[in-house]
XYZ file of C-alpha atoms in Angstrom:
722
model
C 7.169 7.513 5.925
C 9.327 4.845 7.274
C 9.702 2.651 4.219
C 6.811 1.128 2.330
C 6.306 -1.177 -0.144
C 8.785 -1.993 -1.942
C 9.192 -2.211 1.393
C 12.999 -4.643 7.838
C 15.275 -5.874 11.890
C 13.953 -5.482 13.982
C 11.433 -2.415 15.710
C 13.266 0.525 13.974
C 13.352 -0.937 9.982
C 9.740 -2.650 10.417
C 8.718 1.187 10.169
C 11.577 1.898 7.456
C 9.990 -0.700 5.377
C 6.334 0.587 4.269
C 5.005 0.199 0.436
C 7.457 -2.534 0.932
C 6.572 -5.564 2.368
C 5.162 -7.774 0.478
C 1.809 -6.515 1.460
C -0.335 -9.120 0.600
C -1.899 -10.076 3.768
C -1.260 -13.196 5.586
C -2.578 -12.495 9.211
C -4.346 -15.413 10.357
C -2.315 -18.736 10.225
C -5.210 -20.880 10.945
C -6.901 -23.426 8.342
C -10.763 -23.263 7.128
C -12.228 -26.022 9.145
C -13.721 -27.507 6.038
C -10.210 -27.213 4.463
C -8.456 -29.005 7.050
C -11.125 -31.671 7.102
C -11.350 -32.336 3.746
C -7.288 -32.549 3.942
C -7.743 -34.755 6.408
C -10.338 -37.393 4.592
C -8.271 -36.420 1.150
C -5.253 -38.498 3.017
C -7.787 -41.044 4.401
C -8.855 -41.703 0.578
C -4.741 -41.169 -0.731
C -3.895 -43.965 2.010
C -7.406 -46.384 1.364
C -6.569 -46.483 -2.679
C -2.600 -47.377 -1.475
C -3.888 -50.480 0.505
C -6.545 -51.647 -1.868
C -3.969 -51.367 -4.625
C -1.964 -53.151 -2.863
C -4.168 -55.894 -1.748
C -5.228 -56.225 -5.755
C -2.031 -56.927 -6.881
C -1.639 -59.665 -3.773
C -4.046 -61.455 -5.255
C -2.965 -61.401 -8.933
C 0.106 -62.248 -7.684
C -1.003 -65.697 -5.860
C -3.345 -66.693 -8.892
C -6.328 -66.270 -6.535
C -9.888 -66.845 -8.986
C -11.517 -64.287 -11.006
C -14.373 -63.425 -8.498
C -12.269 -62.121 -6.089
C -10.184 -60.228 -8.113
C -12.389 -58.447 -9.890
C -14.690 -57.470 -6.501
C -10.801 -56.125 -5.453
C -11.026 -54.032 -8.661
C -13.992 -53.139 -8.028
C -13.999 -51.995 -4.413
C -10.368 -50.200 -5.623
C -12.255 -48.046 -8.848
C -14.761 -47.168 -6.352
C -11.860 -45.892 -3.545
C -10.685 -43.684 -7.217
C -13.860 -42.397 -7.370
C -14.330 -40.979 -3.800
C -10.475 -39.961 -4.220
C -11.622 -37.539 -6.775
C -14.389 -36.434 -5.103
C -12.350 -35.671 -2.366
C -10.174 -33.932 -4.623
C -11.713 -32.221 -6.465
C -14.027 -30.271 -3.567
C -10.915 -29.664 -1.796
C -9.874 -27.779 -5.061
C -12.990 -25.651 -5.104
C -12.558 -24.865 -1.340
C -9.007 -23.512 -1.906
C -10.452 -21.567 -4.636
C -13.578 -19.921 -3.125
C -11.752 -19.449 -0.702
C -9.186 -17.140 -1.910
C -6.112 -19.484 -1.925
C -6.338 -20.659 -5.451
C -4.798 -18.472 -7.917
C -6.381 -19.480 -11.390
C -9.415 -17.172 -11.540
C -7.341 -14.108 -10.012
C -4.492 -15.064 -12.500
C -7.161 -14.850 -15.205
C -8.691 -12.047 -14.650
C -5.493 -9.907 -13.435
C -4.138 -10.889 -17.003
C -7.038 -9.512 -18.895
C -6.879 -6.269 -17.086
C -2.816 -5.838 -17.306
C -3.711 -6.838 -21.416
C -5.862 -3.613 -21.627
C -4.065 -1.183 -20.378
C -0.856 -1.924 -21.785
C -2.663 -2.455 -25.123
C -4.532 1.031 -24.042
C -1.303 2.520 -23.096
C -2.038 3.259 -19.922
C 1.191 2.006 -18.613
C 4.083 -0.313 -20.540
C 7.534 -1.348 -19.517
C 10.230 1.382 -19.969
C 12.685 0.905 -22.233
C 10.546 -1.868 -24.052
C 12.734 -1.662 -27.823
C 15.772 -2.664 -25.189
C 13.886 -5.447 -23.975
C 13.565 -3.369 -20.462
C 14.135 -3.057 -16.887
C 12.434 -4.443 -14.648
C 10.388 -2.625 -11.887
C 10.607 0.445 -14.401
C 7.476 1.394 -15.973
C 6.720 4.181 -18.236
C 2.962 6.022 -18.125
C 1.508 6.224 -21.518
C -0.713 9.138 -21.779
C -4.059 7.505 -20.650
C -1.767 6.793 -17.475
C -0.674 9.952 -17.405
C -3.834 11.677 -17.113
C -5.158 9.405 -14.651
C -2.306 9.638 -12.058
C -2.870 13.242 -12.648
C -6.222 13.406 -11.967
C -5.366 11.300 -9.030
C -2.583 13.573 -7.487
C -5.041 16.393 -8.322
C -7.484 15.297 -5.995
C -5.118 14.369 -3.681
C -4.070 17.814 -3.259
C -7.579 19.097 -3.105
C -8.302 16.610 -0.299
C -5.762 16.844 1.819
C -3.633 20.163 0.896
C -5.755 22.408 0.305
C -9.008 21.289 2.816
C -6.818 21.128 5.419
C -4.486 23.966 4.957
C -1.733 22.272 4.541
C 2.454 23.481 3.549
C 3.234 22.265 0.460
C 7.139 21.893 0.015
C 9.309 20.118 -2.859
C 12.295 19.023 -1.655
C 15.449 17.278 -3.813
C 15.173 13.234 -4.875
C 19.156 13.248 -4.082
C 20.300 13.170 -0.923
C 22.812 13.264 1.571
C 23.950 9.962 3.170
C 24.214 12.437 6.568
C 20.310 12.940 6.413
C 19.285 9.133 5.467
C 22.080 8.102 8.520
C 20.158 9.832 11.214
C 16.641 8.536 10.023
C 18.160 5.348 10.189
C 17.960 3.889 6.186
C 21.882 3.898 5.544
C 22.045 0.858 8.259
C 19.083 -0.934 8.311
C 16.754 -0.467 4.666
C 17.446 -4.354 4.006
C 15.705 -7.073 2.402
C 17.312 -10.602 3.053
C 18.421 -11.831 -0.470
C 20.269 -14.887 -1.637
C 22.543 -15.904 -4.610
C 22.240 -18.653 -6.789
C 25.550 -19.827 -6.298
C 26.537 -20.558 -9.667
C 25.685 -17.773 -11.824
C 25.396 -15.099 -9.247
C 21.429 -14.117 -10.338
C 20.154 -12.831 -6.918
C 16.408 -13.353 -5.437
C 14.578 -12.145 -2.455
C 14.790 -15.084 0.462
C 11.343 -14.343 1.435
C 9.611 -14.225 -2.157
C 11.198 -17.664 -2.733
C 10.051 -19.399 0.540
C 6.740 -17.481 0.375
C 6.026 -18.726 -3.726
C 7.186 -22.184 -2.379
C 5.061 -22.398 0.561
C 2.038 -20.741 -1.692
C 1.999 -23.315 -4.640
C 1.950 -26.468 -1.682
C -1.159 -24.760 -0.480
C -2.734 -24.331 -3.830
C -1.389 -26.968 -6.321
C -0.403 -29.444 -4.080
C -3.366 -31.446 -2.702
C -1.352 -34.754 -1.399
C -0.176 -32.685 1.698
C -1.399 -33.575 4.992
C -3.456 -31.056 6.809
C -1.106 -30.700 9.723
C 1.788 -29.639 6.207
C -0.780 -27.522 5.357
C -1.281 -25.955 8.029
C 2.493 -25.529 8.643
C 3.119 -23.947 5.346
C 0.194 -21.184 6.613
C 2.219 -20.404 9.762
C 5.480 -19.907 8.004
C 3.644 -16.953 5.476
C 1.733 -15.489 8.496
C 5.491 -15.426 10.694
C 8.099 -15.108 7.755
C 8.472 -11.273 7.726
C 9.930 -11.885 11.439
C 12.773 -14.401 10.416
C 15.884 -13.811 10.943
C 18.832 -14.051 7.880
C 19.144 -17.437 10.201
C 15.938 -18.826 10.336
C 14.729 -18.135 6.942
C 18.198 -19.805 5.808
C 16.677 -22.627 7.612
C 13.817 -22.790 6.122
C 14.991 -22.277 2.064
C 16.954 -25.327 2.978
C 14.246 -27.511 5.254
C 12.322 -27.616 1.919
C 15.197 -27.541 -0.090
C 14.137 -24.928 -2.333
C 16.637 -23.910 -5.147
C 17.513 -21.142 -7.814
C 13.846 -21.182 -9.782
C 15.502 -20.894 -13.249
C 18.403 -22.794 -12.800
C 17.720 -25.094 -9.583
C 21.443 -24.319 -8.322
C 21.858 -24.127 -5.020
C 21.362 -21.063 -3.202
C 23.875 -19.060 -0.880
C 22.740 -17.863 2.691
C 20.326 -14.799 3.201
C 22.395 -12.035 3.809
C 21.180 -8.479 3.829
C 21.132 -5.480 0.617
C 20.765 -2.002 1.060
C 17.678 -0.974 -1.087
C 19.089 2.552 -2.145
C 20.643 3.845 -4.992
C 23.605 4.888 -4.147
C 25.634 7.944 -5.846
C 28.171 10.338 -5.099
C 27.278 14.845 -5.353
C 29.787 16.497 -7.210
C 32.642 15.854 -9.467
C 34.902 14.895 -6.375
C 32.860 12.532 -5.203
C 33.645 12.820 -1.633
C 29.981 13.488 -0.771
C 28.291 10.534 -0.880
C 24.665 10.415 -1.222
C 21.631 8.208 -1.962
C 18.388 8.809 -4.455
C 15.680 9.062 -1.845
C 13.555 5.906 -0.804
C 10.743 8.026 0.543
C 9.921 11.901 0.149
C 9.443 12.590 4.527
C 13.427 13.130 5.320
C 12.718 16.802 3.114
C 9.645 17.573 5.777
C 11.516 16.400 8.481
C 14.986 18.924 7.940
C 12.327 21.678 7.020
C 10.902 21.193 10.067
C 12.111 24.493 11.779
C 11.998 27.428 9.101
C 8.262 25.517 8.260
C 7.450 25.994 11.968
C 8.500 29.763 11.847
C 6.611 30.308 8.318
C 3.158 28.256 10.017
C 3.437 31.699 12.526
C 5.096 29.470 14.985
C 1.929 27.191 15.913
C 1.440 23.442 16.287
C -0.812 21.850 14.685
C 0.453 21.911 11.334
C 1.011 19.648 8.419
C 3.349 19.392 5.808
C 3.150 17.656 2.579
C 5.284 16.577 -0.273
C 4.333 14.448 -4.125
C 7.512 13.406 -5.606
C 9.194 10.366 -6.703
C 11.096 8.231 -4.342
C 13.240 5.108 -5.401
C 13.855 1.589 -4.344
C 16.503 -1.005 -5.926
C 14.528 -3.545 -5.386
C 15.708 -7.350 -5.496
C 13.430 -9.090 -7.545
C 10.151 -6.671 -8.647
C 7.439 -8.544 -9.805
C 3.338 -7.628 -9.434
C 3.643 -5.030 -11.872
C 2.761 -0.874 -10.659
C 2.653 -2.641 -7.376
C 6.287 -3.468 -6.657
C 8.838 -0.866 -8.820
C 12.060 0.684 -8.483
C 10.951 4.308 -8.957
C 7.488 5.318 -8.118
C 5.443 8.414 -6.872
C 4.876 8.508 -2.539
C 2.721 11.884 -1.642
C 3.165 12.292 2.042
C 1.666 14.264 5.046
C 3.804 14.671 8.148
C 0.841 16.371 11.258
C 3.578 17.564 13.504
C 1.346 17.921 17.055
C 1.752 18.886 20.497
C 2.806 14.974 22.325
C 0.225 16.257 24.940
C -3.025 17.693 23.472
C -3.606 14.582 19.573
C -7.461 15.755 19.754
C -8.661 17.122 16.453
C -10.861 19.896 15.962
C -12.692 18.521 13.022
C -12.830 14.965 14.240
C -16.761 15.296 14.426
C -16.879 15.022 10.766
C -15.534 11.983 10.321
C -16.688 10.261 14.182
C -19.677 8.966 12.602
C -18.037 7.193 9.279
C -18.530 3.053 8.939
C -16.263 0.773 7.998
C -14.087 -2.182 8.039
C -11.600 -1.975 10.665
C -9.375 -5.243 11.267
C -7.399 -4.495 15.034
C -4.583 -6.960 16.243
C -6.663 -8.334 18.842
C -8.674 -9.785 15.968
C -5.811 -10.485 13.987
C -4.414 -12.655 16.745
C -7.178 -14.393 17.748
C -8.740 -15.248 13.639
C -11.124 -13.321 13.148
C -12.156 -11.430 9.966
C -12.480 -7.080 9.565
C -15.073 -5.856 10.965
C -17.436 -2.785 9.632
C -16.853 -0.484 13.196
C -17.622 3.237 13.489
C -14.358 5.762 13.553
C -15.919 7.203 16.826
C -16.438 4.592 18.503
C -12.864 3.276 18.154
C -11.242 6.291 19.038
C -13.188 6.234 22.437
C -12.488 2.613 22.985
C -8.728 3.194 22.554
C -8.820 0.468 18.999
C -7.382 3.859 17.816
C -4.582 5.574 19.842
C -5.985 8.937 19.234
C -8.319 11.940 17.484
C -5.586 13.002 15.376
C -4.781 9.459 13.965
C -8.572 8.724 13.653
C -9.324 11.687 11.604
C -6.861 10.733 8.555
C -7.807 7.179 8.913
C -11.373 8.581 8.136
C -9.682 10.932 5.307
C -7.625 8.149 3.490
C -10.815 6.675 3.605
C -13.196 9.460 2.097
C -10.426 9.930 -1.211
C -9.756 6.167 -1.677
C -13.528 5.910 -1.790
C -14.080 8.876 -3.741
C -11.553 7.732 -6.336
C -13.411 4.465 -6.984
C -12.187 1.995 -4.878
C -14.879 -0.545 -3.787
C -15.354 0.302 -0.248
C -16.203 -3.193 0.504
C -12.901 -4.293 -0.780
C -11.382 -1.805 1.250
C -10.115 -1.986 5.298
C -8.159 -0.455 7.547
C -5.256 -3.002 9.278
C -4.090 -2.391 12.716
C -0.062 -2.721 12.940
C 0.966 -6.370 15.364
C 3.109 -5.309 17.754
C 5.919 -6.912 16.219
C 5.228 -4.869 13.140
C 5.723 -1.550 15.242
C 8.822 0.582 15.709
C 9.483 1.338 19.628
C 8.441 4.586 19.339
C 5.517 4.501 17.340
C 2.123 4.925 19.127
C -0.074 3.357 16.482
C 0.272 2.551 13.046
C -2.631 1.299 10.340
C -2.093 0.525 6.696
C -5.448 1.394 4.278
C -5.294 -1.920 2.574
C -6.623 -2.546 -0.463
C -7.973 -5.956 -2.007
C -6.757 -7.051 -5.659
C -5.754 -9.914 -7.513
C -2.578 -10.477 -5.585
C -4.642 -9.986 -2.238
C -4.763 -7.489 0.172
C -2.056 -4.574 -0.804
C -1.467 -2.158 1.602
C -1.731 1.249 0.075
C -1.675 3.813 2.573
C 0.142 3.891 5.896
C -1.154 5.809 8.541
C 1.385 6.663 11.921
C 1.351 7.779 14.872
C 5.347 8.248 15.058
C 5.638 9.864 18.354
C 8.570 12.077 18.300
C 11.279 9.827 16.990
C 12.433 11.623 13.155
C 12.906 14.890 14.917
C 14.348 13.670 17.827
C 16.962 11.748 15.763
C 17.168 14.914 13.166
C 18.230 17.248 15.866
C 20.805 15.007 17.708
C 22.453 13.921 14.420
C 22.588 17.167 12.667
C 23.115 19.471 16.509
C 19.995 21.827 15.338
C 16.595 21.611 17.539
C 14.258 21.023 16.275
C 11.133 21.789 18.592
C 8.417 23.616 19.182
C 7.111 25.989 22.105
C 3.986 26.992 24.347
C 4.043 29.891 26.291
C 2.521 30.185 29.382
C -0.203 33.251 30.069
C 1.462 33.141 33.727
C 4.662 31.382 35.141
C 4.158 27.958 36.224
C 6.228 26.153 38.402
C 7.091 23.126 37.395
C 9.094 19.769 38.032
C 11.597 19.749 35.649
C 13.739 16.654 34.361
C 17.336 17.190 34.905
C 19.372 14.852 32.455
C 23.555 15.310 33.433
C 25.176 12.815 31.556
C 28.693 12.233 33.439
C 31.037 12.735 30.944
C 33.707 11.392 32.142
C 32.774 7.785 32.787
C 30.982 7.705 29.413
C 34.672 8.467 27.569
C 36.000 5.562 29.645
C 33.183 2.952 28.306
C 32.733 4.494 25.031
C 35.360 6.587 23.967
C 34.752 7.836 19.630
C 31.170 7.078 20.074
C 30.791 9.400 23.579
C 29.266 12.016 22.059
C 26.013 9.562 20.335
C 25.373 8.458 23.906
C 25.450 11.704 25.506
C 23.276 13.449 23.010
C 20.482 10.111 23.224
C 20.319 10.351 27.141
C 20.308 14.337 27.085
C 17.149 13.534 24.427
C 15.269 11.012 26.528
C 11.620 11.890 27.631
C 10.164 11.409 31.328
C 8.924 8.560 30.883
C 12.194 6.997 29.869
C 14.168 9.011 31.983
C 12.269 7.762 35.037
C 12.380 4.183 33.921
C 15.682 4.799 33.340
C 16.526 5.999 36.846
C 14.595 3.528 38.353
C 16.223 0.560 36.505
C 19.808 2.064 37.675
C 18.578 2.306 41.163
C 17.077 -1.552 41.452
C 19.891 -3.319 39.314
C 22.577 -0.392 38.993
C 22.901 -1.408 34.701
C 20.317 -0.800 31.799
C 20.201 -1.446 28.284
C 19.818 1.673 26.552
C 19.204 2.265 22.681
C 21.023 4.943 20.635
C 19.631 5.874 17.062
C 22.247 6.984 15.938
C 24.549 4.249 16.366
C 21.700 1.773 15.667
C 22.264 -0.876 18.833
C 21.614 -1.219 22.872
C 24.569 -0.011 24.846
C 24.663 -0.537 28.454
C 24.467 2.161 30.757
C 25.912 1.996 34.492
C 24.702 4.324 37.385
C 28.024 6.037 37.231
C 27.351 7.397 34.198
C 24.109 9.527 34.787
C 22.319 11.416 37.020
C 18.609 11.669 36.617
C 16.507 13.905 38.732
C 13.586 15.992 38.891
C 13.867 19.880 40.187
C 11.048 22.638 40.549
C 11.449 25.320 38.357
C 9.851 28.554 37.502
C 9.063 28.368 33.740
C 7.468 30.876 31.573
C 6.865 28.335 28.704
C 7.008 25.031 27.950
C 9.988 23.728 25.171
C 9.141 20.280 23.599
C 9.172 17.925 20.238
C 5.903 17.759 18.286
C 5.282 13.937 17.367
C 4.213 13.335 14.012
C 0.989 11.915 12.793
C 2.059 10.449 9.215
C 0.140 8.714 6.142
C 1.589 7.834 3.364
C 0.324 7.193 -0.060
C 1.811 4.437 -2.426
C 0.250 6.431 -5.307
C 0.821 3.592 -7.633
C -0.530 1.355 -6.254
C -3.485 3.137 -5.473
C -3.923 3.559 -9.641
C -3.427 0.033 -9.754
C -5.991 -1.649 -7.301
C -8.077 1.416 -8.722
C -7.814 0.184 -12.650
C -8.739 -3.734 -11.243
C -11.845 -2.345 -9.203
C -12.579 -0.283 -12.020
C -12.801 -3.239 -14.493
C -15.655 -5.407 -15.950
C -16.291 -6.622 -19.501
C -20.046 -6.911 -21.002
C -21.393 -8.311 -23.915
C -21.477 -6.997 -27.344
C -24.972 -6.208 -28.571
C -24.567 -9.122 -31.006
C -23.218 -11.196 -28.177
C -20.491 -12.835 -29.909
C -17.728 -11.062 -27.788
C -16.884 -9.692 -24.450
C -16.110 -5.779 -24.811
C -13.668 -4.307 -22.202
C -15.250 -1.437 -19.781
C -13.161 0.666 -17.140
C -15.511 2.766 -15.112
C -13.981 5.027 -13.101
C -15.729 8.168 -12.108
C -15.346 10.830 -13.864
C -13.342 12.573 -11.243
C -10.728 10.317 -12.391
C -11.428 9.269 -15.748
C -8.636 10.306 -18.001
C -10.778 11.538 -20.599
C -14.001 13.464 -19.221
C -15.957 12.849 -22.839
C -15.423 11.275 -26.051
C -17.584 13.843 -29.501
C -18.672 11.800 -32.293
C -19.935 13.397 -35.647
C -22.804 10.483 -36.393
C -21.481 10.212 -40.055
C -18.777 12.290 -42.151
C -20.066 14.857 -43.352
C -19.345 19.282 -43.033
C -22.391 20.375 -41.158
C -21.737 17.845 -38.318
C -17.851 18.454 -38.532
C -18.497 21.650 -37.604
C -20.748 21.479 -35.313
C -18.591 18.968 -33.237
C -15.401 21.323 -33.492
C -17.847 24.266 -32.140
C -18.829 21.487 -29.112
C -14.968 20.799 -28.998
C -14.128 24.650 -28.248
C -16.641 24.915 -25.424
C -15.282 22.167 -23.841
C -11.527 23.624 -24.176
C -13.154 26.578 -22.773
C -14.655 24.942 -19.632
C -11.469 22.695 -18.764
C -13.334 19.034 -19.408
C -10.459 17.035 -21.636
C -11.681 15.604 -24.619
C -11.130 13.688 -27.760
C -12.856 13.716 -31.411
C -13.773 9.963 -32.979
C -14.446 11.226 -37.069
C -13.173 7.677 -38.225
C -15.845 6.130 -40.360
C -15.969 3.092 -37.927
C -19.601 2.547 -36.162
C -21.130 4.370 -33.795
C -21.188 1.129 -32.096
C -17.471 0.391 -32.387
C -16.324 4.355 -31.413
C -18.374 3.885 -27.909
C -16.945 0.342 -27.102
C -13.174 1.994 -27.885
C -13.588 4.890 -25.750
C -15.418 2.471 -22.818
C -12.148 0.377 -22.778
C -10.609 3.227 -22.150
C -12.856 4.333 -19.432
C -13.904 7.708 -21.380
C -17.917 8.174 -18.937
C -19.431 10.494 -21.727
C -20.280 10.765 -25.250
C -21.884 13.359 -27.584
C -23.112 12.369 -30.569
C -23.364 15.415 -33.070
C -26.403 13.603 -35.397
C -27.841 17.693 -35.631
C -26.452 21.008 -36.364
C -29.150 21.782 -33.029
C -28.934 19.490 -30.934
C -26.965 15.998 -29.926
C -27.473 13.114 -27.567
C -25.411 12.666 -25.038
C -24.236 8.766 -23.579
C -23.401 7.656 -20.281
C -20.896 4.987 -20.292
C -22.473 2.650 -17.969
C -25.831 2.800 -18.225
C -25.311 3.473 -22.063
C -28.381 5.635 -21.235
C -28.858 8.508 -23.561
C -30.654 12.114 -23.656
C -31.121 14.595 -26.151
C -29.978 18.195 -25.681
C -29.545 21.492 -27.753
C -25.957 21.985 -28.842
C -25.164 25.117 -26.939
C -26.360 23.230 -23.816
C -23.887 20.050 -24.583
C -20.402 21.593 -23.099
C -22.160 22.259 -19.708
C -24.422 19.647 -19.161
C -21.234 17.367 -19.074
C -18.873 20.040 -17.796
C -21.454 19.956 -14.763
C -21.565 16.249 -14.820
C -17.909 15.675 -14.691
C -17.241 18.308 -12.183
C -19.355 16.537 -9.602
C -22.547 19.567 -9.962
C -24.643 17.277 -10.904
C -25.384 13.650 -11.222
C -26.333 11.231 -14.529
C -29.746 10.673 -12.767
C -30.315 14.813 -12.407
C -29.511 15.352 -16.158
C -31.786 12.213 -16.882
C -34.425 13.601 -14.347
C -33.949 17.275 -16.775
C -33.881 16.098 -20.362
C -35.735 14.159 -22.902
C -34.035 11.333 -23.377
C -32.640 9.476 -26.238
C -35.439 6.860 -27.985
C -34.217 3.290 -27.145
C -35.234 1.931 -30.908
C -32.567 5.212 -32.018
C -30.340 4.145 -29.140
C -29.923 0.418 -30.478
C -29.502 1.654 -34.228
C -26.496 3.429 -33.184
C -24.916 1.268 -30.215
């Protein structure tokens, strides 16, 4: 993947920053018409109140008659009431339109409090006051994560017959130099000029604009529109532009109010050295993809030298975030699951595209973003046919990602696929889409699906000198026009000296389109700007430095650099959004409190089933042990609760962990099975209990099937238990 959320100049690093950008979408900057009208009205009412207040003071100063002063005061009070009413309307509009944060923050706090109290995750090194951006998964959190990754392997690696690899986290510098990370994997940082405390510059500007929009009702409609414009385009600001805005708005260090330094780039990778001498520089990998790219040649041969094929990797990645926040959404160590699907650039069709072509879901093409429209439901097949999605293989993976996320439990109405705008895409990318999930933080980028063309393999081929290419053998020799690129090394050596090799390799690696465009420009202008990826900059190529032509040759095979379609999953982000989507509350039986419930699908629930003896006696406890043994034998995770608390409290405890089923042992021959969401209960024989739970948990049956097949536990008994 190129670089997601933690997670950059321009074209190249924009791709390097996946899962790293703030990922709370601010695509369209125009203001809601109602909000704009109310802000204008509030401005007018404020002016009227101020004018009338001045009039009252003037009347009092001139000692006018009491009736006249009283009338002026009555009018002032009326205007104040009107102003107050408009303020309330505006606040309500801001909150309901999604800009208000109070309701979202309250919901988020309820979720996070429950997650930490029930040990889904907690801050790392807590007894030493913790370290920002590092978290420990507790037992239920580990189980959810394990279940998500297990389903990811089944859904992608097994079903698509992918090649799984596991590469080291420590990566030599030369690898990340070739990929562009060493030079461009940066965020803009500012420092408190007195204390030296560091902050992400764009976060400070975003927080300032957001707070003004949400809490300052006195700003004019024009100023509000300006703040929204800033939020929409701030990712494109240069260091100078970002610094100018920070100074224009008078933004200071949040903790001390001290002045801030000018923004400057900070590389987000953790640097280390390999070996005791310290002579081999390295980094903790910021993504897992590079391990796949550098192993392409061996994987290609392992796959019988056939395309297409996909390689996948699940592993830890590291990003030294400047100011980690938003819990699991922005952390310094996290789990990525990445796929690199290698395909012939001349044939990006997919044999299984018809399996997903009829899916309809929320899509947000760039044209709709630019014109201020909202995401809308589109048929995936039509989106590919019309060219909205670049090709079938990219479309196929978009559809598979949609199925993966919705089967996990992500609400399909709060999931959208947003196409990258032109200014977000690297120059080499053919098309990029992000799966964004709506949470209390806004729309969060959780999966990036990109057609990265052949950039990555070419970059590593140039840097390593090893050809990372594929072959297509012809049944009969073909006469083809062959592109011939002859760099004039003497002229290039005079012009570029020590970097001549980099320029020569980049010229020789051009594809036909790039080369013929260069040839035309050189013939018409005599000079062209050329980007050398291993140098990370443009150089000037003159007509006498390279010869480009086409020659007819007979060939027995075609040698080419494969394109890469890359789905990249931020597992922690997906899991956090899943927590929010599955969280709810419901009243207790007495109605005196709200009980927390995680409505996880059985697929990802940390524990599939709990087993309760209704009362503490040896007979019921022996039956409980029998059921436990049978559940273990069929691979169903479960928990036994033999505490003396009421059965209702035990249900509430497991509902808060998201356990979908509870077996209550109230007889030595039969038991009840309770379903978490409906609280419905059925009675089954002791011997059938484990197999019924196993069938539902593994998706072989639905709860509706169980409800139709077994006697219902009487509502009176169920009420008594709960």
